[in-house]
Short mmCIF file of C-alpha atoms and ligand atoms in Angstrom, two decimals:
data_model
loop_
_atom_site.label_atom_id
_atom_site.label_comp_id
_atom_site.label_asym_id
_atom_site.label_seq_id
_atom_site.Cartn_x
_atom_site.Cartn_y
_atom_site.Cartn_z
CA MET A 1 122.06 116.95 89.02
CA SER A 2 120.47 118.67 91.78
CA LEU A 3 116.94 117.85 92.35
CA SER A 4 115.99 121.40 93.81
CA LEU A 5 116.53 123.68 90.71
CA LYS A 6 114.43 126.64 90.49
CA ASP A 7 115.50 127.44 86.70
CA PRO A 8 112.66 127.93 84.30
CA ILE A 9 112.05 124.62 82.48
CA CYS A 10 109.71 124.15 79.38
CA ALA A 11 108.31 120.93 77.75
CA ILE A 12 105.58 119.58 75.35
CA ALA A 13 102.76 118.59 77.53
CA THR A 14 100.31 117.05 74.45
CA PRO A 15 101.34 113.69 72.94
CA PRO A 16 103.19 113.55 69.76
CA GLY A 17 101.18 113.91 66.54
CA LYS A 18 98.60 115.98 65.29
CA GLY A 19 95.60 117.27 67.47
CA ALA A 20 93.34 120.32 67.77
CA ILE A 21 95.25 121.99 70.38
CA GLY A 22 98.69 121.24 71.52
CA VAL A 23 100.12 122.52 75.02
CA VAL A 24 103.53 123.94 76.08
CA ARG A 25 104.47 123.87 79.72
CA LEU A 26 106.91 126.61 81.16
CA SER A 27 107.45 126.91 85.07
CA GLY A 28 110.22 128.45 87.25
CA GLU A 29 111.76 131.49 88.78
CA GLY A 30 111.44 133.95 86.01
CA ALA A 31 109.03 131.72 83.76
CA LEU A 32 106.82 134.90 83.07
CA GLU A 33 110.18 136.82 82.10
CA VAL A 34 110.84 134.27 79.62
CA ALA A 35 107.16 134.22 78.53
CA SER A 36 107.26 137.53 77.77
CA ARG A 37 110.02 137.46 75.27
CA VAL A 38 108.43 134.98 73.08
CA TRP A 39 104.87 136.99 73.38
CA ARG A 40 103.44 139.28 71.33
CA GLY A 41 100.31 140.69 73.28
CA LYS A 42 99.34 141.65 76.82
CA ASP A 43 102.66 141.28 79.10
CA PRO A 44 102.40 138.25 81.16
CA ARG A 45 104.36 139.87 83.52
CA ARG A 46 101.68 142.23 84.28
CA LEU A 47 98.73 139.54 83.99
CA PRO A 48 97.26 138.20 87.42
CA GLY A 49 97.67 134.23 88.12
CA GLY A 50 94.73 132.17 86.60
CA ARG A 51 94.25 134.51 83.61
CA PHE A 52 94.31 133.71 80.11
CA THR A 53 95.03 136.07 77.28
CA LEU A 54 95.39 135.72 73.20
CA GLY A 55 98.13 136.62 71.46
CA GLU A 56 101.02 135.50 69.26
CA VAL A 57 104.00 133.08 70.13
CA VAL A 58 107.00 134.90 68.16
CA ASP A 59 110.76 133.80 67.73
CA PRO A 60 112.58 136.01 70.25
CA GLU A 61 115.73 136.55 68.05
CA THR A 62 113.83 137.46 64.94
CA GLY A 63 110.34 138.18 65.89
CA GLU A 64 108.82 135.92 63.50
CA ALA A 65 105.23 134.90 64.35
CA LEU A 66 105.07 130.83 64.90
CA ASP A 67 101.21 130.66 65.85
CA GLN A 68 98.15 132.24 67.53
CA ALA A 69 98.04 130.83 70.69
CA LEU A 70 96.37 131.38 74.24
CA LEU A 71 98.72 132.15 77.14
CA LEU A 72 97.30 130.93 80.80
CA VAL A 73 99.50 132.45 83.47
CA PHE A 74 99.48 131.08 86.88
CA ARG A 75 101.59 132.65 89.82
CA ALA A 76 103.41 131.11 92.61
CA PRO A 77 102.26 129.63 95.03
CA ARG A 78 99.22 128.96 92.90
CA SER A 79 100.25 126.65 90.11
CA TYR A 80 100.59 123.07 89.51
CA THR A 81 104.43 123.27 90.51
CA GLY A 82 104.14 125.68 92.91
CA GLU A 83 106.12 128.34 90.94
CA ASP A 84 105.05 131.12 88.46
CA ALA A 85 104.07 129.00 85.35
CA CYS A 86 102.52 129.30 82.41
CA GLU A 87 100.75 127.38 79.47
CA PHE A 88 100.66 128.16 75.81
CA GLN A 89 97.99 126.38 73.99
CA THR A 90 98.79 126.73 70.38
CA HIS A 91 97.42 124.49 67.58
CA GLY A 92 98.37 121.04 67.94
CA SER A 93 100.74 120.24 65.27
CA PRO A 94 104.36 119.08 65.56
CA ALA A 95 105.66 121.81 63.37
CA VAL A 96 103.90 124.51 65.43
CA LEU A 97 104.66 122.95 68.91
CA ARG A 98 108.48 122.13 67.90
CA ARG A 99 109.17 126.15 67.30
CA VAL A 100 107.43 127.19 70.71
CA LEU A 101 109.85 124.72 72.43
CA GLU A 102 112.70 126.38 70.85
CA ALA A 103 111.75 129.77 71.03
CA LEU A 104 111.46 129.23 74.66
CA VAL A 105 114.66 127.95 75.14
CA LYS A 106 116.14 131.03 73.01
CA ALA A 107 114.32 133.00 75.53
CA GLY A 108 116.32 131.58 78.09
CA ALA A 109 114.07 128.20 79.53
CA ARG A 110 115.72 125.01 79.76
CA LEU A 111 113.90 121.72 78.53
CA ALA A 112 112.50 119.68 81.10
CA ARG A 113 113.16 116.31 82.47
CA PRO A 114 110.91 113.54 82.61
CA GLY A 115 108.60 114.40 85.58
CA GLU A 116 110.16 117.52 86.41
CA PHE A 117 107.20 119.41 86.96
CA THR A 118 105.56 117.17 89.34
CA LEU A 119 109.03 116.46 90.93
CA ARG A 120 108.83 120.55 91.89
CA ALA A 121 105.47 120.28 92.66
CA TYR A 122 106.34 117.54 95.23
CA LEU A 123 109.22 119.52 96.48
CA ASN A 124 107.59 122.48 96.73
CA GLY A 125 104.75 120.57 98.93
CA LYS A 126 102.00 120.83 96.45
CA LEU A 127 101.92 116.91 96.45
CA ASP A 128 103.32 114.28 98.77
CA LEU A 129 105.43 111.13 97.09
CA ALA A 130 102.22 108.91 97.08
CA GLN A 131 100.13 111.86 95.41
CA ALA A 132 102.81 112.29 92.87
CA GLU A 133 102.74 108.61 91.64
CA ALA A 134 98.96 108.84 91.51
CA VAL A 135 99.81 111.63 88.66
CA LEU A 136 102.09 109.19 86.96
CA ALA A 137 99.18 106.37 87.48
CA LEU A 138 96.54 108.81 86.33
CA VAL A 139 98.41 109.77 83.05
CA GLU A 140 99.26 105.87 82.30
CA ALA A 141 95.84 104.38 83.16
CA GLU A 142 94.70 101.69 80.98
CA GLY A 143 90.94 101.07 82.50
CA ASP A 144 88.78 102.73 84.24
CA LEU A 145 89.26 101.00 87.85
CA ALA A 146 93.29 102.26 87.65
CA ARG A 147 91.71 105.82 86.88
CA ARG A 148 89.48 105.52 89.86
CA GLN A 149 92.09 104.11 92.16
CA ALA A 150 94.73 106.67 91.11
CA LEU A 151 92.48 109.65 91.65
CA ARG A 152 91.36 108.69 94.86
CA SER A 153 95.36 108.56 95.98
CA LEU A 154 95.66 111.89 94.17
CA GLU A 155 92.93 113.09 96.48
CA GLY A 156 95.14 112.25 99.18
CA SER A 157 93.11 109.23 100.39
CA PHE A 158 96.27 107.03 100.36
CA SER A 159 98.21 109.42 102.13
CA ARG A 160 95.48 110.15 104.72
CA LYS A 161 95.19 106.39 105.59
CA ILE A 162 99.03 106.15 105.80
CA ALA A 163 99.51 108.76 107.79
CA ALA A 164 96.93 107.72 110.38
CA LEU A 165 99.03 104.52 110.60
CA GLU A 166 102.13 106.52 111.19
CA ASP A 167 100.39 108.22 113.74
CA ARG A 168 99.64 105.38 115.75
CA LEU A 169 102.78 104.40 115.55
CA LEU A 170 104.51 107.77 116.60
CA SER A 171 102.34 107.73 119.74
CA LEU A 172 103.32 104.04 120.24
CA LEU A 173 106.89 104.95 120.15
CA ALA A 174 106.30 108.05 122.56
CA HIS A 175 104.40 105.84 125.01
CA ILE A 176 107.62 103.47 124.91
CA GLN A 177 109.78 106.31 125.39
CA ALA A 178 108.04 107.46 128.31
CA LEU A 179 108.09 104.29 129.80
CA LEU A 180 111.58 104.09 129.66
CA ASP A 181 112.24 107.72 130.79
CA TYR A 182 109.85 107.43 133.46
CA PRO A 183 109.27 104.06 134.59
CA GLU A 184 107.94 105.35 138.00
CA GLU A 185 104.83 106.63 136.27
CA GLY A 186 103.61 103.33 135.90
CA VAL A 187 102.63 104.03 132.38
CA GLU A 188 100.16 101.26 131.32
CA ALA A 189 101.92 98.29 129.80
CA HIS A 190 100.89 96.41 126.87
CA ARG A 191 99.30 98.90 124.76
CA ALA A 192 101.88 98.08 122.41
CA GLU A 193 100.68 94.78 121.69
CA ALA A 194 97.28 95.91 120.56
CA VAL A 195 98.23 98.60 118.27
CA LEU A 196 101.19 96.49 116.51
CA ARG A 197 98.15 94.29 115.74
CA GLU A 198 95.99 96.86 114.43
CA VAL A 199 98.46 98.80 112.39
CA LEU A 200 99.74 94.99 110.92
CA GLY A 201 96.34 94.41 110.23
CA GLU A 202 95.54 97.38 108.09
CA ILE A 203 99.25 96.97 106.15
CA GLU A 204 98.15 93.61 105.54
CA GLY A 205 94.82 94.75 104.39
CA LEU A 206 96.56 97.12 101.55
CA LEU A 207 99.22 94.59 100.73
CA ALA A 208 96.01 92.17 100.02
CA GLN A 209 95.56 95.03 97.07
CA ALA A 210 98.98 94.31 95.36
CA ARG A 211 97.49 92.08 93.13
CA SER A 212 94.77 93.84 92.27
CA SER A 213 96.87 97.24 91.76
CA ARG A 214 98.98 95.29 89.33
CA LEU A 215 96.02 93.96 87.40
CA ALA A 216 94.39 97.49 87.38
CA GLN A 217 97.64 98.63 85.59
CA LYS A 218 98.79 95.78 83.63
CA GLY A 219 95.45 94.25 83.33
CA ALA A 220 94.76 90.55 82.63
CA ARG A 221 94.85 87.77 80.71
CA LEU A 222 91.76 85.59 80.51
CA ALA A 223 91.49 82.08 78.84
CA LEU A 224 88.76 80.44 77.47
CA ILE A 225 89.44 76.52 77.55
CA GLY A 226 86.97 73.27 77.08
CA ALA A 227 86.29 70.81 74.82
CA PRO A 228 85.64 71.43 70.88
CA ASN A 229 81.96 72.78 70.49
CA ALA A 230 81.55 73.45 74.15
CA GLY A 231 80.45 77.16 72.90
CA LYS A 232 84.11 78.79 74.03
CA SER A 233 83.69 81.19 71.20
CA SER A 234 80.45 81.91 71.59
CA LEU A 235 81.21 82.65 75.22
CA LEU A 236 83.77 85.29 74.04
CA ASN A 237 81.64 86.91 71.42
CA ALA A 238 79.03 87.04 74.53
CA LEU A 239 81.68 88.42 76.91
CA LEU A 240 82.57 90.92 74.34
CA GLY A 241 79.47 91.70 73.04
CA TYR A 242 80.24 91.33 69.22
CA GLU A 243 80.86 88.82 66.96
CA ARG A 244 84.76 88.67 66.89
CA ALA A 245 85.50 84.71 67.36
CA LEU A 246 83.91 82.27 64.36
CA VAL A 247 81.15 80.06 65.59
CA SER A 248 80.01 76.85 64.04
CA PRO A 249 78.57 73.36 65.02
CA ILE A 250 81.69 71.72 63.46
CA PRO A 251 84.04 70.62 66.27
CA GLY A 252 87.46 72.11 66.05
CA THR A 253 86.35 75.24 64.29
CA THR A 254 89.04 77.19 66.55
CA ARG A 255 92.24 76.01 65.75
CA ASP A 256 94.97 78.82 66.69
CA TYR A 257 94.26 81.05 69.79
CA LEU A 258 92.38 84.52 69.24
CA GLU A 259 92.60 87.46 71.59
CA ALA A 260 90.48 90.46 71.87
CA PRO A 261 90.89 92.96 74.63
CA LEU A 262 87.78 93.52 76.86
CA GLU A 263 87.18 95.65 79.84
CA LEU A 264 85.49 94.45 82.69
CA PHE A 265 84.55 96.38 85.80
CA GLY A 266 87.26 98.96 84.84
CA ILE A 267 89.92 96.09 84.57
CA PRO A 268 91.74 95.95 81.15
CA LEU A 269 91.58 92.06 80.12
CA LEU A 270 92.93 90.07 77.13
CA ALA A 271 90.35 87.42 76.46
CA VAL A 272 91.96 84.62 74.55
CA ASP A 273 90.16 82.10 72.91
CA THR A 274 91.59 78.54 72.21
CA ALA A 275 91.50 75.45 70.13
CA GLY A 276 89.20 72.79 71.96
CA ILE A 277 90.93 70.23 73.81
CA ARG A 278 90.40 66.58 72.72
CA GLU A 279 92.30 63.75 71.48
CA THR A 280 93.00 64.33 67.88
CA SER A 281 95.03 62.58 65.15
CA ASP A 282 95.16 66.04 63.08
CA PRO A 283 98.72 67.44 64.06
CA LEU A 284 97.55 70.86 63.18
CA GLU A 285 94.67 70.70 65.81
CA ARG A 286 97.00 68.84 68.33
CA ALA A 287 99.67 71.71 67.89
CA GLY A 288 96.60 74.06 68.81
CA VAL A 289 95.75 72.15 72.00
CA GLU A 290 98.92 71.98 73.15
CA ARG A 291 99.17 75.56 72.65
CA ALA A 292 95.56 75.87 74.75
CA LEU A 293 96.97 74.23 77.72
CA ARG A 294 100.21 76.36 77.49
CA ILE A 295 97.98 79.27 77.37
CA ALA A 296 95.90 78.38 80.38
CA GLU A 297 98.54 77.87 82.44
CA GLU A 298 100.10 81.39 81.47
CA ALA A 299 96.66 82.87 82.20
CA ASP A 300 95.83 85.16 84.96
CA LEU A 301 92.42 83.43 85.07
CA VAL A 302 91.14 80.85 83.11
CA LEU A 303 87.47 79.85 82.02
CA TYR A 304 86.94 76.25 81.83
CA VAL A 305 83.78 75.91 79.74
CA ALA A 306 81.82 72.79 79.47
CA ASP A 307 78.56 72.06 77.37
CA ARG A 308 75.71 71.22 79.58
CA ALA A 309 73.50 69.96 76.98
CA ALA A 310 75.96 67.26 75.97
CA PRO A 311 77.56 64.12 78.12
CA ARG A 312 79.97 65.77 80.46
CA PRO A 313 83.99 65.68 79.28
CA PRO A 314 86.72 64.68 81.64
CA LEU A 315 87.90 67.37 83.61
CA PRO A 316 91.64 68.30 82.22
CA PRO A 317 93.88 69.60 84.93
CA LEU A 318 92.73 73.15 86.17
CA PRO A 319 95.14 75.97 87.15
CA ALA A 320 94.25 77.07 90.66
CA ARG A 321 92.58 80.58 89.28
CA ALA A 322 89.71 78.90 87.33
CA LEU A 323 86.16 79.33 86.94
CA LYS A 324 84.15 76.25 85.81
CA VAL A 325 81.04 77.60 83.27
CA ALA A 326 78.34 75.22 82.06
CA THR A 327 77.20 76.33 78.59
CA LYS A 328 74.14 76.24 76.67
CA ALA A 329 71.93 76.62 79.72
CA ASP A 330 69.01 77.59 77.52
CA LEU A 331 68.88 74.09 76.37
CA PRO A 332 67.79 70.85 78.58
CA PRO A 333 70.42 69.45 80.60
CA LEU A 334 72.45 66.56 80.44
CA TRP A 335 73.79 66.71 83.72
CA GLU A 336 74.16 69.57 87.03
CA ASP A 337 76.84 70.42 89.11
CA PRO A 338 76.94 72.99 91.30
CA GLY A 339 80.46 73.81 90.90
CA PHE A 340 79.69 75.19 87.62
CA LEU A 341 78.30 78.81 86.55
CA PRO A 342 75.41 78.00 84.31
CA VAL A 343 75.39 80.45 81.21
CA SER A 344 73.83 80.96 78.11
CA SER A 345 75.58 82.82 75.23
CA LEU A 346 72.49 82.69 73.25
CA THR A 347 70.16 84.13 75.83
CA GLY A 348 72.58 86.07 77.98
CA GLU A 349 71.28 84.35 81.07
CA GLY A 350 73.74 83.35 83.74
CA LEU A 351 76.28 86.37 82.17
CA ALA A 352 76.00 89.07 84.80
CA ALA A 353 76.78 86.56 87.56
CA LEU A 354 79.83 85.26 85.22
CA LYS A 355 81.41 88.74 85.05
CA GLU A 356 81.00 89.32 88.63
CA ALA A 357 82.76 86.01 89.45
CA ILE A 358 85.50 87.11 87.24
CA ARG A 359 85.77 90.36 89.04
CA GLU A 360 85.72 88.84 92.40
CA ALA A 361 88.34 85.87 90.97
CA LEU A 362 90.71 88.77 89.72
CA LEU A 363 90.34 91.46 92.47
CA GLY A 364 89.11 89.61 95.81
CA ARG A 365 86.18 90.77 97.46
CA GLU A 366 87.23 94.36 98.23
CA GLY A 367 87.92 94.93 95.00
CA GLY A 368 90.98 97.06 95.38
CA GLU A 369 90.85 100.33 96.65
CA TYR A 370 94.08 101.71 96.15
CA LEU A 371 96.34 101.60 93.18
CA LEU A 372 99.84 100.56 94.70
CA SER A 373 103.25 101.34 93.02
CA GLU A 374 105.81 98.67 93.11
CA ARG A 375 107.76 101.14 95.58
CA GLN A 376 104.57 101.56 97.85
CA ILE A 377 104.20 97.38 97.99
CA GLU A 378 107.88 97.26 98.93
CA ALA A 379 107.70 100.14 101.26
CA LEU A 380 104.39 98.34 102.66
CA HIS A 381 106.26 95.00 103.10
CA ARG A 382 109.48 96.26 104.79
CA ALA A 383 107.04 98.27 107.36
CA ARG A 384 104.96 94.79 108.03
CA GLU A 385 108.40 93.04 108.62
CA ARG A 386 109.42 95.36 111.04
CA LEU A 387 106.47 95.58 113.02
CA LEU A 388 106.29 91.60 113.15
CA GLU A 389 109.75 92.08 114.47
CA ALA A 390 108.39 94.36 117.10
CA GLN A 391 105.47 92.04 118.19
CA ASP A 392 108.26 89.38 119.41
CA LEU A 393 110.37 92.01 121.40
CA PRO A 394 109.51 93.19 124.66
CA GLU A 395 108.13 96.70 124.87
CA ASP A 396 111.40 98.30 126.11
CA LEU A 397 113.51 96.58 123.04
CA MET A 398 111.13 97.31 120.29
CA GLY A 399 111.99 100.96 119.66
CA LEU A 400 114.43 100.63 116.86
CA ALA A 401 111.81 98.28 114.93
CA LEU A 402 109.01 100.83 115.31
CA GLU A 403 111.37 103.46 113.79
CA GLU A 404 112.29 101.44 111.02
CA ALA A 405 108.61 100.62 110.26
CA LEU A 406 107.68 104.23 110.72
CA GLN A 407 110.68 105.23 108.23
CA ALA A 408 109.02 102.70 106.02
CA LEU A 409 105.57 104.15 106.09
CA ALA A 410 106.93 107.64 106.01
CA SER A 411 108.82 106.97 102.55
CA LEU A 412 105.48 106.36 101.01
CA ARG A 413 104.78 109.94 101.24
CA GLY A 414 108.06 111.11 101.23
CA ARG A 415 108.85 112.01 105.04
CA ARG A 416 111.87 111.32 106.39
CA GLN A 417 112.80 113.28 109.32
CA VAL A 418 110.97 110.98 111.53
CA SER A 419 113.51 110.78 114.88
CA GLU A 420 112.56 114.55 115.47
CA GLU A 421 108.99 113.99 114.83
CA VAL A 422 109.23 111.25 117.77
CA VAL A 423 110.86 113.88 119.78
CA ALA A 424 107.98 116.36 119.44
CA ARG A 425 105.88 113.68 119.80
CA VAL A 426 106.73 113.01 122.99
CA PHE A 427 106.20 116.02 124.30
CA GLN A 428 103.09 117.17 123.10
CA ASN A 429 101.36 114.13 123.98
CA PHE A 430 102.72 113.65 127.43
CA CYS A 431 103.60 116.76 128.69
CA VAL A 432 105.94 114.88 131.29
CA GLY A 433 108.46 118.07 131.86
CA LYS A 434 108.36 118.21 135.40
N1 GDP B 501 71.66 76.87 72.18
C1 GDP B 501 72.73 76.93 72.40
N2 GDP B 501 74.00 76.92 71.80
C2 GDP B 501 74.93 77.61 72.00
C3 GDP B 501 75.26 78.25 73.05
N3 GDP B 501 76.69 78.50 72.65
C4 GDP B 501 77.26 77.80 71.59
N4 GDP B 501 76.23 77.18 70.99
C5 GDP B 501 76.45 76.74 69.83
O1 GDP B 501 77.42 75.49 69.91
C6 GDP B 501 77.90 75.11 68.64
C7 GDP B 501 79.78 75.58 69.29
O2 GDP B 501 79.93 76.72 69.54
P1 GDP B 501 81.12 77.36 69.45
O3 GDP B 501 81.15 78.60 70.47
O4 GDP B 501 81.77 77.43 68.20
O5 GDP B 501 82.16 76.51 70.56
P2 GDP B 501 83.81 76.29 70.44
O6 GDP B 501 83.91 75.38 69.73
O7 GDP B 501 83.89 75.60 72.21
O8 GDP B 501 84.21 77.51 70.24
C8 GDP B 501 77.68 76.39 67.50
O9 GDP B 501 76.64 75.78 66.93
C9 GDP B 501 76.77 77.54 68.68
O10 GDP B 501 75.81 78.01 68.02
C10 GDP B 501 74.20 78.57 73.69
O11 GDP B 501 74.51 79.11 74.82
N5 GDP B 501 73.03 78.17 73.82
MG1 MG B 502 85.89 78.26 69.07
#
């Protein structure tokens, strides 16, 4: 099926289930004509864009009233898709929404394919590809960090950054082209080296955010492990801000593991409290200990918890991503270790520093500026490889690698006509037409 269809499409835009309001969208050439066939009230074809009107949605074949609704009219190109479009705001029951959708199909619209409204927005130049991906990420954002990062991309900040990198590579290509075509001009050499180094640095900076992007979108598992009675369950409750886990002075209270969702700095986390690690003859407790160690291995971050008011337990083998926490900091310490973060779940002392350390361990110091999709990460890797290749070539031979790097970058924004642009840039920048 062709991507560039303009026929009127319709879809229910609100989630399934009952809500106060439901929205049905319609967009395409002739959308207002279609709307007029299902609308009793002011003729949508005569309404200016950006207006809404109250009326009734009707079945176009029988004239049966389906619901009272608001109709919002948008006129090309001033709509989300860039086409003539409208939105029906009806009562939000599936019964109403289904009939409204059926009415639109009877009136000549087609059911939209997934993402088709945004695809049209992209094809009509309302959004570039990175922005279209940001729309998807915003719709799917689980935590506040993902929301923030996706909005930044939607507003074009990521695209502008990529455009700036493309720009630098284009200039470099133009420069190299001039070097080849007009060697007698004595264009300064060794410019490539610096440009390549800088662009690579920027791309590597973006790639360093791949991990934080994945965490922001998919969340992370945070496992609490340590000896019985170390204060793991208390720490979990302190992080959560409510009493989720059972706390008791009897060692071995938590035998199975326990999961609780938690959002820290906008990152959706799943905190996992585990059975205390110790030698035990109780088979049930031993199974819990084995499970705890496995959970620690699979976690994105481990909090190793040790009681500072008790004799220091032997350190179990810890994964690379682990923070060491000394609990019960409100009690007189039996040991000190600068490698441990002192925390009291009772008084809250050290909790803010621990949260900050968790954030840094998960996101790194920068904290992740952009939300990168897997596609974007892959394209950035491709660009990086080509640039590394170019670095090893003499300037007059690096053109192809540069073009390929540029292609990869251009694909982020969904632009591919790179060669023509290179040509245009040679003219524009150098004016060597003597
Ligand atoms: N004073 C003090 N007692 C604590 C603190 N954290 C935990 N406890 C106590 O230590 C005991 C064991 O705590 P718990 O969270 O169940 O440890 P777990 O076995 O590691 O889950 C309980 O009696 C808690 O009240 C703390 O920060 N300060
Ligand atoms: Mg416990």
